[in-house]
Short mmCIF file of N, CA and C in Angstrom, two decimals:
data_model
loop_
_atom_site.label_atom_id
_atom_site.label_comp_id
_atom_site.label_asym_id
_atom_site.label_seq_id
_atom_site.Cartn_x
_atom_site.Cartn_y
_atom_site.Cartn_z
N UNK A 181 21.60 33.77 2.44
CA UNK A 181 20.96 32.68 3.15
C UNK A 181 22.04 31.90 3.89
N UNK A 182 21.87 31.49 4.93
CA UNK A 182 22.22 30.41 6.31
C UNK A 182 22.14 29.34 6.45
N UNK A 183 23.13 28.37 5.97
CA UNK A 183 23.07 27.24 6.50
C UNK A 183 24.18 26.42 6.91
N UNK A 184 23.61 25.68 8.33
CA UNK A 184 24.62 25.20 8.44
C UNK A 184 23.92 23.78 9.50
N UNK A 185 24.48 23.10 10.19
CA UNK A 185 24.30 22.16 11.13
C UNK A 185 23.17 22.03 12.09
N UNK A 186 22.87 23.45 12.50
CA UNK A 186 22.84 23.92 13.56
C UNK A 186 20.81 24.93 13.14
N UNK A 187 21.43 25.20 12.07
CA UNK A 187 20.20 25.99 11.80
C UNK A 187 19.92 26.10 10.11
N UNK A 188 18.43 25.95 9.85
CA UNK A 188 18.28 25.44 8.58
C UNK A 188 18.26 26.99 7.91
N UNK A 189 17.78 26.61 6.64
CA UNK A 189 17.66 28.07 5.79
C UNK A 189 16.65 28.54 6.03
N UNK A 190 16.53 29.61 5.36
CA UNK A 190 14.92 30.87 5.36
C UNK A 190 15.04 31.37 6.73
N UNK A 191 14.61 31.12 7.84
CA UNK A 191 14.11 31.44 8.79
C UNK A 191 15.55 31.38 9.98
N UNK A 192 16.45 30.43 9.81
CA UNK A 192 17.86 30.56 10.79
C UNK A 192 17.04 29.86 12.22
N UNK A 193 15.71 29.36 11.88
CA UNK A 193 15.03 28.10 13.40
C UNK A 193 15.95 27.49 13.36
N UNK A 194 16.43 26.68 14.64
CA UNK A 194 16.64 25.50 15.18
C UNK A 194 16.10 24.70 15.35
N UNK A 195 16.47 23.36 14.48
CA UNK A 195 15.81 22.37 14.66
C UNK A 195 16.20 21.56 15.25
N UNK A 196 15.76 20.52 16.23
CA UNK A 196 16.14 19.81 17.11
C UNK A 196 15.55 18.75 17.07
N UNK A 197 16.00 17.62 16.62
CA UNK A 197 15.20 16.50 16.33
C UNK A 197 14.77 15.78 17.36
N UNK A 198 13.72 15.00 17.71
CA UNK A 198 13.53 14.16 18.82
C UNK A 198 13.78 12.93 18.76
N UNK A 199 13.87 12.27 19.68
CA UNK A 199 13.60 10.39 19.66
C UNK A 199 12.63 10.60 18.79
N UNK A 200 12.24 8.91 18.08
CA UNK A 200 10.91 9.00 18.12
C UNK A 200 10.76 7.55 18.84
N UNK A 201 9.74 6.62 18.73
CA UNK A 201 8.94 5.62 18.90
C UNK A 201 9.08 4.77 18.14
N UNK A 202 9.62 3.46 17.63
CA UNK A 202 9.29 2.31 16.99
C UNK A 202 8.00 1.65 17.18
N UNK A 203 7.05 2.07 16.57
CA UNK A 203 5.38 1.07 17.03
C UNK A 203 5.65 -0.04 15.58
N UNK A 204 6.41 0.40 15.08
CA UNK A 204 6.25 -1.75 14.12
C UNK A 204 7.89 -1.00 13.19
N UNK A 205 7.98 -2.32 12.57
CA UNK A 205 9.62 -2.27 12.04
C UNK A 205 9.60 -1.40 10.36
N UNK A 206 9.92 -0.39 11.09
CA UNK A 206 10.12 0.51 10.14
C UNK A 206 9.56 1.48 10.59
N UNK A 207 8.22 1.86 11.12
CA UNK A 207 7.32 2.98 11.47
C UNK A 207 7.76 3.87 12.76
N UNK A 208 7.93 4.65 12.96
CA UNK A 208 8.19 5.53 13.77
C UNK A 208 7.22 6.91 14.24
N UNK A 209 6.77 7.15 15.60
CA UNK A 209 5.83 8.14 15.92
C UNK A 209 7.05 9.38 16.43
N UNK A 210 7.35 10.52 16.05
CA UNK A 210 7.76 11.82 16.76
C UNK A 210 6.62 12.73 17.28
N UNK A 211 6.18 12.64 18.50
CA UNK A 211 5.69 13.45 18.83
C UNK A 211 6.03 15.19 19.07
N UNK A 212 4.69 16.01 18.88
CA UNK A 212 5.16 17.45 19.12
C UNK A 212 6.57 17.85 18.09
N UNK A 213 6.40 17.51 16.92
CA UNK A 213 7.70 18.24 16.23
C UNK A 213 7.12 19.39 15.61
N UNK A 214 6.08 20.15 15.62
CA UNK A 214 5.53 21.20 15.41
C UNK A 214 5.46 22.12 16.58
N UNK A 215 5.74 23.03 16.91
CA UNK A 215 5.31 24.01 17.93
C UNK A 215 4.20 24.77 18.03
N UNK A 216 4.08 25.10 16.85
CA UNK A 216 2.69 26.03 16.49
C UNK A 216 1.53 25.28 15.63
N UNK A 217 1.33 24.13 16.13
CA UNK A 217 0.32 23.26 14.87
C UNK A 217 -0.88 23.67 15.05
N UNK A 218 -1.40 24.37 16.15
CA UNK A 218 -3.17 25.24 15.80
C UNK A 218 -2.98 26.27 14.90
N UNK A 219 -2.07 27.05 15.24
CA UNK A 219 -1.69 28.23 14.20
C UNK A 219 -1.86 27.69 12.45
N UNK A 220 -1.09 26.76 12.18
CA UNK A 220 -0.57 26.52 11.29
C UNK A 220 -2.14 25.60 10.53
N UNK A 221 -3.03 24.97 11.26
CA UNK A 221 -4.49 24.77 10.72
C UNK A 221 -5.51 25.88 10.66
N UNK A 222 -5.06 27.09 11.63
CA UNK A 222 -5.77 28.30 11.59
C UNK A 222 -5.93 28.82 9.92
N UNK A 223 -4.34 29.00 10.05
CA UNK A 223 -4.30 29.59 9.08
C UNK A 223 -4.34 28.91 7.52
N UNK A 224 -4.30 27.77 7.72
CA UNK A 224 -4.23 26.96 6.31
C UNK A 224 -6.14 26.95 6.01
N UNK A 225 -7.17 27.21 7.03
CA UNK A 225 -8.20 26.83 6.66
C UNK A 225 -8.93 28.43 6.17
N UNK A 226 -7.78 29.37 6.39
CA UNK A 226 -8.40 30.77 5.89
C UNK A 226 -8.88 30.83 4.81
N UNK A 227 -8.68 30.50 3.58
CA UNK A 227 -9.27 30.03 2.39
C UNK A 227 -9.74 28.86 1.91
N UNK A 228 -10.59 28.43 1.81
CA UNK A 228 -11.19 27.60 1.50
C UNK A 228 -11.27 27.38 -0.27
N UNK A 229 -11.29 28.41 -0.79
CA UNK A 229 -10.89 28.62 -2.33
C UNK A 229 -9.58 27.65 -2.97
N UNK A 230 -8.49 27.72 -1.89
CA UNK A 230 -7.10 27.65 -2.55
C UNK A 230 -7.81 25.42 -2.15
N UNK A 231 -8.18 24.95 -1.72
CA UNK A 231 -8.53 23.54 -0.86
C UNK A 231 -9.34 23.01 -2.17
N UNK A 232 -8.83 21.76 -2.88
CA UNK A 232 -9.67 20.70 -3.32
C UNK A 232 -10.00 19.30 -3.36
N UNK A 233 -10.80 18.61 -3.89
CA UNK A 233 -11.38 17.18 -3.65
C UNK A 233 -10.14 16.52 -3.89
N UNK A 234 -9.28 15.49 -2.54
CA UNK A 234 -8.15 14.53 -3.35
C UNK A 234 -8.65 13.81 -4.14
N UNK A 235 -7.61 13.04 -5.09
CA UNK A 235 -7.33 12.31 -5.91
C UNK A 235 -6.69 10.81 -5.59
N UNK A 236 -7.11 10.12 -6.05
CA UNK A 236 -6.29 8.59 -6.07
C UNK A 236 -5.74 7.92 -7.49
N UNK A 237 -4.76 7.75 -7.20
CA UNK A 237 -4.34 6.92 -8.50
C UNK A 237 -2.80 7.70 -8.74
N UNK A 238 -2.32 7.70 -9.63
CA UNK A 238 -0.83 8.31 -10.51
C UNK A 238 -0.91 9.37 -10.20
N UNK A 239 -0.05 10.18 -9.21
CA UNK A 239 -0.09 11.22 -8.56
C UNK A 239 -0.94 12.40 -8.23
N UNK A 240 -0.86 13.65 -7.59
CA UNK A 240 -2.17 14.13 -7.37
C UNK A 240 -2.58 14.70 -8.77
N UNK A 241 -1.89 15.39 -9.58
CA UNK A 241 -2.77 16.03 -10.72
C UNK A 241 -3.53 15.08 -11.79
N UNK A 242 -2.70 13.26 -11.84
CA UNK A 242 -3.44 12.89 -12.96
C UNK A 242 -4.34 11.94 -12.37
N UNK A 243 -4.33 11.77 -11.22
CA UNK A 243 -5.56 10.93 -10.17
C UNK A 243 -6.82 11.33 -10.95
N UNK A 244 -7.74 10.32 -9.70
CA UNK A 244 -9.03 11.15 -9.97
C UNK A 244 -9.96 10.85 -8.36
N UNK A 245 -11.15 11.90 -8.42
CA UNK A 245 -11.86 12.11 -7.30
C UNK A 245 -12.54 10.58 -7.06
N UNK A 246 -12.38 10.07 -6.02
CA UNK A 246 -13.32 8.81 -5.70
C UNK A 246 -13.40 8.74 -4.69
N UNK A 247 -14.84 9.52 -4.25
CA UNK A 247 -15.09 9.46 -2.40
C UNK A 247 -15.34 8.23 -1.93
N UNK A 248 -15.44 7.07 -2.56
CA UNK A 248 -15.90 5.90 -2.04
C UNK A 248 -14.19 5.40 -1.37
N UNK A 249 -13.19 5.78 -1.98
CA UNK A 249 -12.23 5.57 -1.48
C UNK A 249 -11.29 6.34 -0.25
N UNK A 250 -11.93 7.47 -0.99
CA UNK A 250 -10.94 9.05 -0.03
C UNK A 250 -12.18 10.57 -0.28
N UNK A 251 -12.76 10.47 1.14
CA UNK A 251 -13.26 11.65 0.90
C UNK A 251 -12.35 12.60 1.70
N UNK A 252 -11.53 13.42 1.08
CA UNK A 252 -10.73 14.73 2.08
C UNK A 252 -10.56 15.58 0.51
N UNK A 253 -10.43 16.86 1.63
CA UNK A 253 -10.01 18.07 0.73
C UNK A 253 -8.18 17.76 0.85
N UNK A 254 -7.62 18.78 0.12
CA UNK A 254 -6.43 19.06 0.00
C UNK A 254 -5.55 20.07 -0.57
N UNK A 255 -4.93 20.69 0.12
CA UNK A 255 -4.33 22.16 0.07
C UNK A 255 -2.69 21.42 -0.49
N UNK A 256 -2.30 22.00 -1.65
CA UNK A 256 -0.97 21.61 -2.10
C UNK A 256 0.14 22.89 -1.29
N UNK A 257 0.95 22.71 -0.45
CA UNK A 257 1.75 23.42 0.30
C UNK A 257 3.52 23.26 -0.58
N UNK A 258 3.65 23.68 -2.06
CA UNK A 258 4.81 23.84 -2.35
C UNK A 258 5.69 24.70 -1.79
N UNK A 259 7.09 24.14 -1.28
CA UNK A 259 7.56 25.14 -0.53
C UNK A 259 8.67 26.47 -1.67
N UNK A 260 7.72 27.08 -1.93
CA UNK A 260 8.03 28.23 -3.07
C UNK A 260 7.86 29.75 -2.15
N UNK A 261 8.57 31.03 -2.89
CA UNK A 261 8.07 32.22 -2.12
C UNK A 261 6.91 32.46 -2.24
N UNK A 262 6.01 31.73 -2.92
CA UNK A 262 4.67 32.41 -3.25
C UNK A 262 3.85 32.19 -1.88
N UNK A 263 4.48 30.92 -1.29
CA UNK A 263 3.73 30.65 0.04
C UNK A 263 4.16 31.38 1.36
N UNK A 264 3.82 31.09 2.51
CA UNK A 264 4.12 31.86 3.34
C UNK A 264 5.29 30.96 4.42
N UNK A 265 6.24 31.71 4.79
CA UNK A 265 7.20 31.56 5.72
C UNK A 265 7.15 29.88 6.22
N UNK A 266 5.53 29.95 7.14
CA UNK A 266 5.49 29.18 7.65
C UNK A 266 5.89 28.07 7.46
N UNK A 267 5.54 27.95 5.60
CA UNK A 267 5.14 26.51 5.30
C UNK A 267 6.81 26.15 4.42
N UNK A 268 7.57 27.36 5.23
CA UNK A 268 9.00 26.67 4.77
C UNK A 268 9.16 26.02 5.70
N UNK A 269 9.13 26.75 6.95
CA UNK A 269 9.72 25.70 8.30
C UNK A 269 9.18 24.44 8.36
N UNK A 270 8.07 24.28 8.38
CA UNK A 270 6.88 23.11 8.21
C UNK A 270 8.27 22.22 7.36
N UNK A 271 7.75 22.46 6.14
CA UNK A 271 9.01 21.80 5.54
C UNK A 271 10.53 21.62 5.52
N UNK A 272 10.64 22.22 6.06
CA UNK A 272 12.43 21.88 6.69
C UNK A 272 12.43 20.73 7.63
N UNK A 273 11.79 21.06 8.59
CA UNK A 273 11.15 20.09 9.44
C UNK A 273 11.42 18.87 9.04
N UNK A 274 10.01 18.42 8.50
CA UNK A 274 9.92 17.38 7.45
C UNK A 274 11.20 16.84 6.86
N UNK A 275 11.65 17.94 6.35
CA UNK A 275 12.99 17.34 5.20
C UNK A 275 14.13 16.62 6.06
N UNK A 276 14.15 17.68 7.69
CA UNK A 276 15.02 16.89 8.15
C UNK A 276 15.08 15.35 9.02
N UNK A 277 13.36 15.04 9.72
CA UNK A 277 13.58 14.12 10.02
C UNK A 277 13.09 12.94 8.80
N UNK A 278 12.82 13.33 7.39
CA UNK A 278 12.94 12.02 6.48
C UNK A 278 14.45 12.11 5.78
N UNK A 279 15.47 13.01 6.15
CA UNK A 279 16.83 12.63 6.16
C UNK A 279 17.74 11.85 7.10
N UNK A 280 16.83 11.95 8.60
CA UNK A 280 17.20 11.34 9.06
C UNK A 280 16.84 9.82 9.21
N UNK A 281 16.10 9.62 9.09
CA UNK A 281 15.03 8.35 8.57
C UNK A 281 16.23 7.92 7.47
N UNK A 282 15.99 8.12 6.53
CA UNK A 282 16.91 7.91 5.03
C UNK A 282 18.57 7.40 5.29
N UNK A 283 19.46 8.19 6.36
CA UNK A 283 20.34 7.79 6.96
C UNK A 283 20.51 6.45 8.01
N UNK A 284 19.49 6.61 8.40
CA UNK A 284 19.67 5.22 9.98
C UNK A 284 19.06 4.41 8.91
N UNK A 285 18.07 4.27 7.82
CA UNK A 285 17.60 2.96 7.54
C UNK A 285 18.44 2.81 6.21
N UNK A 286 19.20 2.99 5.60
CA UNK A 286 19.73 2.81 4.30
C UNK A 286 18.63 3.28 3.02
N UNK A 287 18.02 4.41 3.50
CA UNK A 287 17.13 4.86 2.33
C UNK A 287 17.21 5.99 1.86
N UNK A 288 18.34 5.69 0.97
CA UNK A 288 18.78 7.60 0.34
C UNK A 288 17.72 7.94 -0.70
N UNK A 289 17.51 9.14 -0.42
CA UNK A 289 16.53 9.65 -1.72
C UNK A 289 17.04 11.13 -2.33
N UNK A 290 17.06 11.48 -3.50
CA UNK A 290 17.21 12.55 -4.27
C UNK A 290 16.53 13.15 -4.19
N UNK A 291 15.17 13.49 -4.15
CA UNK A 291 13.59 14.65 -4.16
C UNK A 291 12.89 14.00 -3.00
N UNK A 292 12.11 14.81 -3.05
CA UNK A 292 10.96 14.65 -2.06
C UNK A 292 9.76 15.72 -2.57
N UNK A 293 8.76 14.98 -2.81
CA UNK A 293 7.48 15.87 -2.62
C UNK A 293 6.97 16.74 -1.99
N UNK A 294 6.69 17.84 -2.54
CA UNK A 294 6.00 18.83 -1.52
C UNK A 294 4.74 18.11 -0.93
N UNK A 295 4.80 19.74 0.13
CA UNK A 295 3.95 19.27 1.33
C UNK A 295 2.70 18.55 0.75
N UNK A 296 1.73 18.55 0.84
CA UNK A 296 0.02 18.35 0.98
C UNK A 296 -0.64 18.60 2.38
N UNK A 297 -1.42 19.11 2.59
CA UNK A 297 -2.26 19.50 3.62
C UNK A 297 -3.63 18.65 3.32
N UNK A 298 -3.31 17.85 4.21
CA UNK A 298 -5.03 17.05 4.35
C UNK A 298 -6.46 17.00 5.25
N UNK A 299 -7.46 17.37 4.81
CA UNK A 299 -8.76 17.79 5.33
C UNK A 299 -9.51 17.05 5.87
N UNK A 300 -9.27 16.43 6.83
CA UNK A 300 -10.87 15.12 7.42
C UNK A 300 -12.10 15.53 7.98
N UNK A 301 -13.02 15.69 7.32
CA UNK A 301 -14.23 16.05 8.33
C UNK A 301 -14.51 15.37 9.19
N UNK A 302 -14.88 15.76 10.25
CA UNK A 302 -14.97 15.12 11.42
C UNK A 302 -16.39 14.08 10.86
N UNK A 303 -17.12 14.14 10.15
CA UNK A 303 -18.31 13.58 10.01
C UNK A 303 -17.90 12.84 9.23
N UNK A 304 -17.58 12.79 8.16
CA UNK A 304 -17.87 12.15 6.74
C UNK A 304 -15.65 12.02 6.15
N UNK A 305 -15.06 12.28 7.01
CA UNK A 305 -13.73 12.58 6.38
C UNK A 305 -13.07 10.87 6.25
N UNK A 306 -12.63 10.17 5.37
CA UNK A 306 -12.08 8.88 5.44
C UNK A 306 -11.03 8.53 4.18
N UNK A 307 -10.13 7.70 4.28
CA UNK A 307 -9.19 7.52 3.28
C UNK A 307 -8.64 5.83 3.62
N UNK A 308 -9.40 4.95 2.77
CA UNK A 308 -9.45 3.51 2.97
C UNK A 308 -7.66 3.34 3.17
N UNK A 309 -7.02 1.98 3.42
CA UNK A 309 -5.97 1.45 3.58
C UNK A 309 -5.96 1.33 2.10
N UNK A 310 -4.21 1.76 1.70
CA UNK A 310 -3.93 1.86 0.60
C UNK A 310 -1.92 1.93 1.00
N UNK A 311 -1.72 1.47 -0.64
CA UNK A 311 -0.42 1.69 -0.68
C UNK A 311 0.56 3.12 -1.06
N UNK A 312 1.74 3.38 -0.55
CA UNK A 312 1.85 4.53 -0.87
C UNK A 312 2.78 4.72 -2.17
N UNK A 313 2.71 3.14 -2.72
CA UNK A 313 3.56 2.90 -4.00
C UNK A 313 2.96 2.46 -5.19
N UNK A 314 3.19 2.34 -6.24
CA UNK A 314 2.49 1.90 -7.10
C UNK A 314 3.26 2.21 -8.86
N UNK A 315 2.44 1.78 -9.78
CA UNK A 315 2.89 2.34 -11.18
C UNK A 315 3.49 3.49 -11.32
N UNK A 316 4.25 4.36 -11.98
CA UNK A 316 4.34 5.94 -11.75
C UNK A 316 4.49 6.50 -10.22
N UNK A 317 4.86 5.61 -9.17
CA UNK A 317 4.62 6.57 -7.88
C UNK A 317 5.64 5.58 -6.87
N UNK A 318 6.96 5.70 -7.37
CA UNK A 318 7.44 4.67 -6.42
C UNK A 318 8.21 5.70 -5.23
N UNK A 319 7.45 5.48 -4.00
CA UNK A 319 7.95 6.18 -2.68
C UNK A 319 9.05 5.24 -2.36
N UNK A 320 9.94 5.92 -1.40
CA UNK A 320 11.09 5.23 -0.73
C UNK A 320 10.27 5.10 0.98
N UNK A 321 9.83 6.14 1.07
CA UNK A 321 9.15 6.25 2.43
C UNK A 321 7.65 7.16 2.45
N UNK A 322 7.20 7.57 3.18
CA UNK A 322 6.05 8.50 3.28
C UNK A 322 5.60 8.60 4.82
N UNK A 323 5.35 10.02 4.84
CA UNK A 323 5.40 10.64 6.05
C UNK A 323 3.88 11.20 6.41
N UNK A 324 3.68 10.97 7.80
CA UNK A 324 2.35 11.76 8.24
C UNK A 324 2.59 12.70 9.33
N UNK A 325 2.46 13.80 9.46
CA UNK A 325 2.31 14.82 10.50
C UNK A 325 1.16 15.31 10.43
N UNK A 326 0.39 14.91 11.80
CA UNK A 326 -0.73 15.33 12.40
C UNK A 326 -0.55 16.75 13.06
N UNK A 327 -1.50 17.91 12.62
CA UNK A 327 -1.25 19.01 12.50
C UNK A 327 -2.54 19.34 13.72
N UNK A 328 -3.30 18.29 14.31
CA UNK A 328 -4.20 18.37 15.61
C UNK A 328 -4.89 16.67 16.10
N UNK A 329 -5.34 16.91 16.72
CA UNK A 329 -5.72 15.40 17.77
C UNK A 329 -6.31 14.47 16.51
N UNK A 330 -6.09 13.29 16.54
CA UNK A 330 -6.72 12.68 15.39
C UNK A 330 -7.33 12.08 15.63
N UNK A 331 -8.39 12.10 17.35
CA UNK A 331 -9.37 11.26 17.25
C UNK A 331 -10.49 12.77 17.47
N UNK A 332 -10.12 13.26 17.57
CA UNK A 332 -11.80 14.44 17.53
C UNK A 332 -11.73 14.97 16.26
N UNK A 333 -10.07 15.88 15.46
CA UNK A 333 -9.63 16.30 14.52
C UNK A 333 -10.28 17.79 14.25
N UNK A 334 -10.22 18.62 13.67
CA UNK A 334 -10.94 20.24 13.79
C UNK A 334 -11.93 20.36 12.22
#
């Protein structure tokens, strides 16, 4: 395996980080840091089997289902060999611009959570304002990548 500056592991992509956007102090928009993001909902919605009801509360396994709060499905995307290629790059990605995040703002972190893949139905899909910290769940930061348009959504 390959790594170096220039090009991450697994795959030897180049990643190239973008500007992003300051829309409030701290928050930042990168647009287009995915190349293939229809692909990558194509294929995440091929099974519907592996997709279940989120959870709220003390992380996803000891949560619990409460659509009054969060109705979405959710696909757990660990980046392990069991998954596919893709969802390493996906995550490299990720890893590198919340390292870079972590560097410019003074927010070093040791782990990071695997992916999650989140489901909105266009009809009925919602997830009230909430914190992304709490008892058992203290984030340093938390990240959203929109994987298609988020006002029609697929």
């Amino acid at each position: 395996m390959i790594f170096n500056k220039k090009q991450g592991p697994y795959t030897g992509k180049q990643i190239t980080l973008k500007d992003g956007t300051e829309v409030a102090p701290g928050i930042f928009v990168y647009d287009d840091v995915i190349d293939n993001s229809q692909e990558l909902v194509d294929f995440a919605l091929v099974d519907p089997e592996k997709w279940r009801d989120s959870r709220i509360g003390a992380g996803t396994q000891e949560g619990v289902v409460n659509k009054e709060i969060r109705n979405t499905r959710i696909l757990d995307v660990p980046a392990t060999f069991a998954n596919d290629i893709k969802w390493f790059e996906v995550s490299q990605t990720v890893w590198h611009y919340a390292n870079r995040y972590g560097i410019d703002h003074d927010a070093a972190f040791s782990n990071m959570e695997y992916l999650q893949l989140l489901h909105y139905s266009t009809e009925e899909g919602f997830y009230k304002p909430h914190a992304d910290s709490g008892p058992g769940m203290q984030r340093i930061f938390s990240a959203v990548l929109y994987l298609n348009d988020i006002v029609t959504g697929k």
